[in-house]
PDB file of C-alpha atoms in Angstrom:
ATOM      1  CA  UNK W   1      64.043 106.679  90.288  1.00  0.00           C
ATOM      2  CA  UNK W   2      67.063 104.306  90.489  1.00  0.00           C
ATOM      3  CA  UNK W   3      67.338 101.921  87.802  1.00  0.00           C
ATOM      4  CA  UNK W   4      67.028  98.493  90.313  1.00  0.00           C
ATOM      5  CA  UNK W   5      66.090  99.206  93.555  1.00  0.00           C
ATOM      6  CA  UNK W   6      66.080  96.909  96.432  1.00  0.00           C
ATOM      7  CA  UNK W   7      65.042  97.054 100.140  1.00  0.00           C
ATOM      8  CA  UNK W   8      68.538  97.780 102.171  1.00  0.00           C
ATOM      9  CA  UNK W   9      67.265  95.627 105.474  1.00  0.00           C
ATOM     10  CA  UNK W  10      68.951  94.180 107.763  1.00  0.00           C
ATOM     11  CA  UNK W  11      66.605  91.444 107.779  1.00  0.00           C
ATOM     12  CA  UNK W  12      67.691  89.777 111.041  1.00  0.00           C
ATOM     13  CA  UNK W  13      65.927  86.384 111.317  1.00  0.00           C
ATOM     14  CA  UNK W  14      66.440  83.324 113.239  1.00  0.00           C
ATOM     15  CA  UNK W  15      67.875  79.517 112.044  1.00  0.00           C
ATOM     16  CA  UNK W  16      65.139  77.854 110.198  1.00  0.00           C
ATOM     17  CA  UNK W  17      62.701  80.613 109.037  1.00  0.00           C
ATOM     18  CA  UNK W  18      61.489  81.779 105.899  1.00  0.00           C
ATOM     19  CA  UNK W  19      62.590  85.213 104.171  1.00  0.00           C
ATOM     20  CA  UNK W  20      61.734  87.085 101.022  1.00  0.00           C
ATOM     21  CA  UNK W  21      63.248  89.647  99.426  1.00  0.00           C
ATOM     22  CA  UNK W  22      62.232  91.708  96.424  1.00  0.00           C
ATOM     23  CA  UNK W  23      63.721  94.577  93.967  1.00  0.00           C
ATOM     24  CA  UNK W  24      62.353  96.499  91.392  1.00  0.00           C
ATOM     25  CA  UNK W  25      64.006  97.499  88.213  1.00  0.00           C
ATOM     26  CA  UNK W  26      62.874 100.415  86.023  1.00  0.00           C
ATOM     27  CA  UNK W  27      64.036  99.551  82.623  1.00  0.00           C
ATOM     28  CA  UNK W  28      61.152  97.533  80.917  1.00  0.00           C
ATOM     29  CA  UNK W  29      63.376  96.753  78.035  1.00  0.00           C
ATOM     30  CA  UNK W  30      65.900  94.799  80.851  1.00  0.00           C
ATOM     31  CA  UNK W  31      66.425  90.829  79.528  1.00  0.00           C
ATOM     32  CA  UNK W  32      68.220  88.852  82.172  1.00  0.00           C
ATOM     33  CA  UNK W  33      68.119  89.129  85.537  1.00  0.00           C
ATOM     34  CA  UNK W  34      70.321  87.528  88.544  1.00  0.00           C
ATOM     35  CA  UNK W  35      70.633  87.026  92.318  1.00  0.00           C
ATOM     36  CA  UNK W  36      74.012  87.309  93.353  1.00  0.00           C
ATOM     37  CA  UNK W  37      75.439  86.501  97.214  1.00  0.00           C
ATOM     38  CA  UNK W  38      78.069  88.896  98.627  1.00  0.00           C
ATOM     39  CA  UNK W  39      79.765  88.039 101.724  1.00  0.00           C
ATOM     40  CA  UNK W  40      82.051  90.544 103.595  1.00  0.00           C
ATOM     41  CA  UNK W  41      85.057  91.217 101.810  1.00  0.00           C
ATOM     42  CA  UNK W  42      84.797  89.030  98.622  1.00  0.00           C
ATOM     43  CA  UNK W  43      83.596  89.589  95.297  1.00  0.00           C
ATOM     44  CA  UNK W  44      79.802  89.046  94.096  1.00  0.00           C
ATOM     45  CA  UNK W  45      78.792  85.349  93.372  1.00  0.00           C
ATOM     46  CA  UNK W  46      76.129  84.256  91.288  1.00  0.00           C
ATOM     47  CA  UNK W  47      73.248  82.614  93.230  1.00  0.00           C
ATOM     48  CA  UNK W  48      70.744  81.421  90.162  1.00  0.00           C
ATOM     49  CA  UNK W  49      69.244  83.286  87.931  1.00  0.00           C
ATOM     50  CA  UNK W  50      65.856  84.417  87.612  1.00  0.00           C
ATOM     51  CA  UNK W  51      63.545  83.150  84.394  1.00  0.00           C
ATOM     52  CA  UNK W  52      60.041  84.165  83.638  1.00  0.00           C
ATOM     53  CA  UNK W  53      58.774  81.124  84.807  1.00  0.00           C
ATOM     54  CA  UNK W  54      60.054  81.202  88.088  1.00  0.00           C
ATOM     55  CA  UNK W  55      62.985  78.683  89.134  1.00  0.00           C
ATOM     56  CA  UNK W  56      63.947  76.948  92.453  1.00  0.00           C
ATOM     57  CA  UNK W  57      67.086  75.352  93.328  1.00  0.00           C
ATOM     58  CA  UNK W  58      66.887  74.098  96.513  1.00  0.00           C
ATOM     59  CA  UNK W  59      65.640  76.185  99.228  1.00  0.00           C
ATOM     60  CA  UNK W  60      65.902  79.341  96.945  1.00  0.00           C
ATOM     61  CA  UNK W  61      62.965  80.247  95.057  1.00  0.00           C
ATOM     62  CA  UNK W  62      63.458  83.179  92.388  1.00  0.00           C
ATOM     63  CA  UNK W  63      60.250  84.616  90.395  1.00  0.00           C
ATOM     64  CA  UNK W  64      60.013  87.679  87.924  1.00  0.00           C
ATOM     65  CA  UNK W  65      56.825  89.837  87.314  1.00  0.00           C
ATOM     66  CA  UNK W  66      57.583  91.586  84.170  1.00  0.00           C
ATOM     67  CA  UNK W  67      54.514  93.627  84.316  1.00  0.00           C
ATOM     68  CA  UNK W  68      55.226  95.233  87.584  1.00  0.00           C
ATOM     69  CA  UNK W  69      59.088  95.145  86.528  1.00  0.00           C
ATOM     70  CA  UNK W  70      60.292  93.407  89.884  1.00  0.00           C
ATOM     71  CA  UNK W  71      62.203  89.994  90.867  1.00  0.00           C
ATOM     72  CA  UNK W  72      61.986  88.185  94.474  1.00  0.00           C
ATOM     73  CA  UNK W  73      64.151  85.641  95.931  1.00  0.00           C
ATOM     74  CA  UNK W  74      62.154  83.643  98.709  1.00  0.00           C
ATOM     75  CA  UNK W  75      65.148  81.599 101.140  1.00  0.00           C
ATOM     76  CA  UNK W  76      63.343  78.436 102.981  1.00  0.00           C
ATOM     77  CA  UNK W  77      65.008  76.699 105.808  1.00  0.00           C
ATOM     78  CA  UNK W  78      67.413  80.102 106.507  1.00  0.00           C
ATOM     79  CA  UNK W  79      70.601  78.543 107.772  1.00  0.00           C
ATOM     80  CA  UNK W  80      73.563  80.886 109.610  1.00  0.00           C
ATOM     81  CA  UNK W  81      75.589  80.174 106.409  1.00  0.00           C
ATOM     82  CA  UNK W  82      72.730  81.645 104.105  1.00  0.00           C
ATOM     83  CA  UNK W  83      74.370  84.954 106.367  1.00  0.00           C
ATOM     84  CA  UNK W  84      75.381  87.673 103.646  1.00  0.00           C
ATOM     85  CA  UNK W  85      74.348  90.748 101.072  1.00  0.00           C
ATOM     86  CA  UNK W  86      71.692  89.704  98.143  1.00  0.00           C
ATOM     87  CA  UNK W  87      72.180  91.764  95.591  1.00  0.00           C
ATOM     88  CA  UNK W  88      69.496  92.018  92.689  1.00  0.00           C
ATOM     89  CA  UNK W  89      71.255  92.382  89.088  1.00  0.00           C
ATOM     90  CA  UNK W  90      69.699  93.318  85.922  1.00  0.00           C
ATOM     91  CA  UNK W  91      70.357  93.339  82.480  1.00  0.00           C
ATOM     92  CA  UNK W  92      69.400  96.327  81.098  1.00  0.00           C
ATOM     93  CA  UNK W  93      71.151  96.336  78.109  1.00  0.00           C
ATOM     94  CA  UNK W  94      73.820  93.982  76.527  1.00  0.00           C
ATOM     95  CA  UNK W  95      77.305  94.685  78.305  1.00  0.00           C
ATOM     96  CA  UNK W  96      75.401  96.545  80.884  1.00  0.00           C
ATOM     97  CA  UNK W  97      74.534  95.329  84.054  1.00  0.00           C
ATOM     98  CA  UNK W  98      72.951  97.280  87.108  1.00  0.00           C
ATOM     99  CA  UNK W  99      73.401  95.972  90.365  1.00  0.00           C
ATOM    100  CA  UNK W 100      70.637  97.015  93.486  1.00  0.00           C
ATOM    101  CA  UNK W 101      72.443  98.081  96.293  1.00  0.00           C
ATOM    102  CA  UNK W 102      72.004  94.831  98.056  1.00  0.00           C
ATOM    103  CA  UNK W 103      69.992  93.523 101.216  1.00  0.00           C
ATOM    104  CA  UNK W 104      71.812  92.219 104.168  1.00  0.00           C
ATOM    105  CA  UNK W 105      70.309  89.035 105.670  1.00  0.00           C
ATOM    106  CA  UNK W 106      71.595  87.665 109.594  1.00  0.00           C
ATOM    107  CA  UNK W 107      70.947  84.165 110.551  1.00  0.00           C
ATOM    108  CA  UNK W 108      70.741  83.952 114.400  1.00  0.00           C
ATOM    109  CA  UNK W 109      70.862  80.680 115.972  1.00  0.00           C
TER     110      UNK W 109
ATOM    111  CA  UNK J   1      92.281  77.967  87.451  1.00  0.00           C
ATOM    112  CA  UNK J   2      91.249  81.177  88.288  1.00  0.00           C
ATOM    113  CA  UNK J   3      88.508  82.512  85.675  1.00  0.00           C
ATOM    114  CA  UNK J   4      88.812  86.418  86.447  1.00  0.00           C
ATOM    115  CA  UNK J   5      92.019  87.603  88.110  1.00  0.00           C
ATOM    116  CA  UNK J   6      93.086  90.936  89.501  1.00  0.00           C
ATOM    117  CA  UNK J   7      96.463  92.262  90.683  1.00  0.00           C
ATOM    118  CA  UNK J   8      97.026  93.592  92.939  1.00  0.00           C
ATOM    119  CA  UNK J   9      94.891  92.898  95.688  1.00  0.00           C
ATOM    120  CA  UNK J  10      95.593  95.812  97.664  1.00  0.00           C
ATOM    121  CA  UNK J  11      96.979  99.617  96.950  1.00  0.00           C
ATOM    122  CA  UNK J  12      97.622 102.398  99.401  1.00  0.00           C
ATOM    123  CA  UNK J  13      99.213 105.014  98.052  1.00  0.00           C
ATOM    124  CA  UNK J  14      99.226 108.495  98.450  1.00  0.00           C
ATOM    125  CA  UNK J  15      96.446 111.415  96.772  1.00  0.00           C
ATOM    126  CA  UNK J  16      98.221 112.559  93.598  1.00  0.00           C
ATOM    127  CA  UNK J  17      99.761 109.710  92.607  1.00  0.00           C
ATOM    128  CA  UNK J  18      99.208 107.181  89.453  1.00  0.00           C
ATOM    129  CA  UNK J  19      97.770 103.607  89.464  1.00  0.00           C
ATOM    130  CA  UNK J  20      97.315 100.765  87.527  1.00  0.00           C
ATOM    131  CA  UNK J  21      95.008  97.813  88.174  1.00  0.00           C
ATOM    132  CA  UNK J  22      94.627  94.739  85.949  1.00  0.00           C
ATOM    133  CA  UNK J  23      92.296  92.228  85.229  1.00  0.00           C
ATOM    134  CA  UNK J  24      92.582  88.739  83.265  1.00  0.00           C
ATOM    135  CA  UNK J  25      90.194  86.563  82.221  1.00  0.00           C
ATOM    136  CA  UNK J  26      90.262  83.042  81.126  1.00  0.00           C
ATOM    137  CA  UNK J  27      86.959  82.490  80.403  1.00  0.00           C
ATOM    138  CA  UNK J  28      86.875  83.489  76.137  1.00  0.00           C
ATOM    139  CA  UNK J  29      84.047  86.228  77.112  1.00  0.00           C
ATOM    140  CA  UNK J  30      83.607  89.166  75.161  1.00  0.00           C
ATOM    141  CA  UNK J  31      82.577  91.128  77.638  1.00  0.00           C
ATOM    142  CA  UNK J  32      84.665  92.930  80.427  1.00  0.00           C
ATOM    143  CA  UNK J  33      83.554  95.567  83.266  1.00  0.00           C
ATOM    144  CA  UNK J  34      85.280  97.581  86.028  1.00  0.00           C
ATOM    145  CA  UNK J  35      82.624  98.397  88.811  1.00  0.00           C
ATOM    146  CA  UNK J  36      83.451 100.477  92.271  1.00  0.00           C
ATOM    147  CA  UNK J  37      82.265  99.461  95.130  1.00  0.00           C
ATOM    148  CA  UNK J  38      82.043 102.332  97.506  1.00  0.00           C
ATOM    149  CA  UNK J  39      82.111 102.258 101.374  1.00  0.00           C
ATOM    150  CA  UNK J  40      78.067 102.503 101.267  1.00  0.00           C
ATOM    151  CA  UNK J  41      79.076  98.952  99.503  1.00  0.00           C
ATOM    152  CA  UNK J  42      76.817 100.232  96.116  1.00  0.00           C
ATOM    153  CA  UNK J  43      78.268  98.360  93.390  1.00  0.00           C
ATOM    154  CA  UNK J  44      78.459 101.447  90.707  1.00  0.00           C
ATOM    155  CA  UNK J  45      79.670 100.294  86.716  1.00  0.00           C
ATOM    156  CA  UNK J  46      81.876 102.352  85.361  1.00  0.00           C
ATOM    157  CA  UNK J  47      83.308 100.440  82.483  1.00  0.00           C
ATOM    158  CA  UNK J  48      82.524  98.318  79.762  1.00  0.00           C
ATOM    159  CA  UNK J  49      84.053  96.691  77.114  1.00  0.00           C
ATOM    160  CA  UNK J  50      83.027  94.886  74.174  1.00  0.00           C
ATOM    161  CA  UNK J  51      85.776  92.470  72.210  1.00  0.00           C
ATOM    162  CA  UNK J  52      88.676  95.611  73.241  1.00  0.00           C
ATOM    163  CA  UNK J  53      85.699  97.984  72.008  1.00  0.00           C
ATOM    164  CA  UNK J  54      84.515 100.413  75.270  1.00  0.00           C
ATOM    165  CA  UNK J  55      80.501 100.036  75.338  1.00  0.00           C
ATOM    166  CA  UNK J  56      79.790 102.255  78.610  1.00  0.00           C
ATOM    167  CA  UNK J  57      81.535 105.206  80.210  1.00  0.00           C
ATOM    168  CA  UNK J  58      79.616 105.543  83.312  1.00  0.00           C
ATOM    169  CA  UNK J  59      80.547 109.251  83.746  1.00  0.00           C
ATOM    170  CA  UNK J  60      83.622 108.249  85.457  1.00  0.00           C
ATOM    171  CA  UNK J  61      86.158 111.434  85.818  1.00  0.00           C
ATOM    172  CA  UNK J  62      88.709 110.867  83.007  1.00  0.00           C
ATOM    173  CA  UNK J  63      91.677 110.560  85.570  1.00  0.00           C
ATOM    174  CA  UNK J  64      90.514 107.305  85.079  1.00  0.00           C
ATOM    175  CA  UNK J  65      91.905 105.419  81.810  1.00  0.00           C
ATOM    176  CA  UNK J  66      90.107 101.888  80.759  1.00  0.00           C
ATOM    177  CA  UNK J  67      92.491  99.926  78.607  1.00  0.00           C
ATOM    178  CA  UNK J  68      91.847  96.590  77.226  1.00  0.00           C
ATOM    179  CA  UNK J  69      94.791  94.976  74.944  1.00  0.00           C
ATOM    180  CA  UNK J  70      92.577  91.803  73.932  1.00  0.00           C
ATOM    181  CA  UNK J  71      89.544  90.647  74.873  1.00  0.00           C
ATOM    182  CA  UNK J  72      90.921  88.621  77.807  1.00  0.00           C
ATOM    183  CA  UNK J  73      92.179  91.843  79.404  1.00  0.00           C
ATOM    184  CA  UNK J  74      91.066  95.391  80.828  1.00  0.00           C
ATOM    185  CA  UNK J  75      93.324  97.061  82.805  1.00  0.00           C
ATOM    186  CA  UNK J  76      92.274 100.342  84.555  1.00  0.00           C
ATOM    187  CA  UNK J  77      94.829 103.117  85.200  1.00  0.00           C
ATOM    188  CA  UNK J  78      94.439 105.915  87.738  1.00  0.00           C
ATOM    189  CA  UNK J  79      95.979 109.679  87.246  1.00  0.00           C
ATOM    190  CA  UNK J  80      96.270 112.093  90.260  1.00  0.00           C
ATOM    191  CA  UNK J  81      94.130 109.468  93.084  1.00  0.00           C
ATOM    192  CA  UNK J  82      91.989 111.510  95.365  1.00  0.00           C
ATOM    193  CA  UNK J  83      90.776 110.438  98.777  1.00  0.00           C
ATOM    194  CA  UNK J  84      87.332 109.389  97.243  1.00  0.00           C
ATOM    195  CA  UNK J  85      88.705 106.845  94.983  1.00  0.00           C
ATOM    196  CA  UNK J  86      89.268 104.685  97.859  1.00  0.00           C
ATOM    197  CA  UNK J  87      86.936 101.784  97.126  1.00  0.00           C
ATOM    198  CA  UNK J  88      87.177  98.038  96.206  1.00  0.00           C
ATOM    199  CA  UNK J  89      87.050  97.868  92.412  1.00  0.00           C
ATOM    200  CA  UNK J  90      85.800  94.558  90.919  1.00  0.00           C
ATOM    201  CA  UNK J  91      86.373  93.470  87.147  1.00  0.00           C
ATOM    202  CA  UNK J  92      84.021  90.919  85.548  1.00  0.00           C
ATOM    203  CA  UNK J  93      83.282  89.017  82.531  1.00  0.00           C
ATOM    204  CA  UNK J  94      80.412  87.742  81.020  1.00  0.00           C
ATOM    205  CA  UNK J  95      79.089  86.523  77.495  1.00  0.00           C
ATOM    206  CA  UNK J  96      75.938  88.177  76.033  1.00  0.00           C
ATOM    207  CA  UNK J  97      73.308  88.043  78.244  1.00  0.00           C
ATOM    208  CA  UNK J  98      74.872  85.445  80.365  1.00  0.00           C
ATOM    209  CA  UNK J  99      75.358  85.923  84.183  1.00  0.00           C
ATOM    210  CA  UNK J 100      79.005  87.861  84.622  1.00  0.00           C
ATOM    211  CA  UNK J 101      82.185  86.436  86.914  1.00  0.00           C
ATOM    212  CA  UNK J 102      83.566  88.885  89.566  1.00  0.00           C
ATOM    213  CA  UNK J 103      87.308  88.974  90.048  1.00  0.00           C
ATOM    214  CA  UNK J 104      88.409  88.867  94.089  1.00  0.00           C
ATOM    215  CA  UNK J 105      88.783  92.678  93.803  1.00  0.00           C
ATOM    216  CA  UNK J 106      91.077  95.047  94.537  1.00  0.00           C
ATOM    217  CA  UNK J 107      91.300  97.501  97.981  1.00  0.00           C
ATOM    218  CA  UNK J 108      92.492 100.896  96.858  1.00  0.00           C
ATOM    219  CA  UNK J 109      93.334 103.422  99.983  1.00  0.00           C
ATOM    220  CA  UNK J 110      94.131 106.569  98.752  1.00  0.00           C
ATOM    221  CA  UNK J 111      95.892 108.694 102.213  1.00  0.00           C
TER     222      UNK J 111
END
């Protein structure tokens, strides 16, 4: 089983709609945990992080389920510039961060 | 006031030769990583480095050297490049559990 494991898409969705993405990690002992945005060619940028509690900035909505060991981000509102690979990032260790292999997302207008 | 820098930006060079890539960062983390980032775009670690000490070796082949002078440096040297080490290799930075910094990257082509 790969240690965080995410849903490749392409989720292909149109201006204005609602998606969700999830990923799964399989090291219980894993503290933090991140959504990052990649767009083509650049590096990884953090997008929030993800707390226990849940946390929303904006029209991004993160939650964690620690007893089913996965993390969603939910994107409201989807606008073309939201266009770009979400990668799921977790902490298993300190110094040691694993990265899912990312889900694309296409705004279309 | 770039917080993690990498030079240079791009490589192509030829299978068999030696590389060097370096990374900076201005941030006073403790913490530095080298991750590939394959054509698949899988961001694999294969590096880390704890205040100059190295924390992970992500059974990476050991043509490939990890340096780090100071904390605010890891440099990543390159013996005898093969065609599959063409990637786009990111350094980052990060304090404890803290969310790391990605440098821009740099494009290694290996013909």
């Amino acid at each position: 089983r790969k240690e965080v494991e995410q849903d490749p898409g392409p989720f292909n969705v149109p201006e204005g709609a609602t998606v969700a993405f999830n990923c799964t990690y399989s090291n219980s002992a894993s503290q933090s945990f991140f959504w990052y945005r990649q767009d083509c060619r650049k590096e990884p940028k953090l997008l929030m992080s993800v707390y226990s509690s849940g946390n929303e900035d904006g029209r991004f909505t993160a939650q964690l389920n620690r007893a089913s060991q996965y993390i969603s981000l939910l994107i409201r509102d989807s606008k073309l510039s939201d266009s770009a690979t979400y990668l799921c990032v977790v902490m298993v260790g300190n110094n040691d961060m694993r990265f899912g292999a990312g889900t694309r997302l296409t705004v279309k207008p | 006031d770039t917080a993690v820098s990498q030079t240079p930006k791009y490589l192509v060079t030829q299978m068999g030769n030696d590389k060097s890539i370096k990374c900076e960062q201005n941030l006073g983390h403790d913490t530095m990583y080298w991750y590939k980032q394959d054509s698949k775009k899988f961001l694999k670690i294969m590096f880390s480095y704890n205040n100059k000490e190295l924390i992970i070796n992500e059974t990476v082949p050991n043509r490939f050297s990890p340096k780090s002078p100071d904390k605010a440096h890891l440099n990543l040297h390159i013996n005898s490049l093969e065609l599959g080490d063409s990637a786009v290799y990111f350094c980052a930075s990060s304090q404890d559990w803290e969310a790391p910094f990605f440098g821009p990257g740099t494009r290694l082509t290996v013909l």
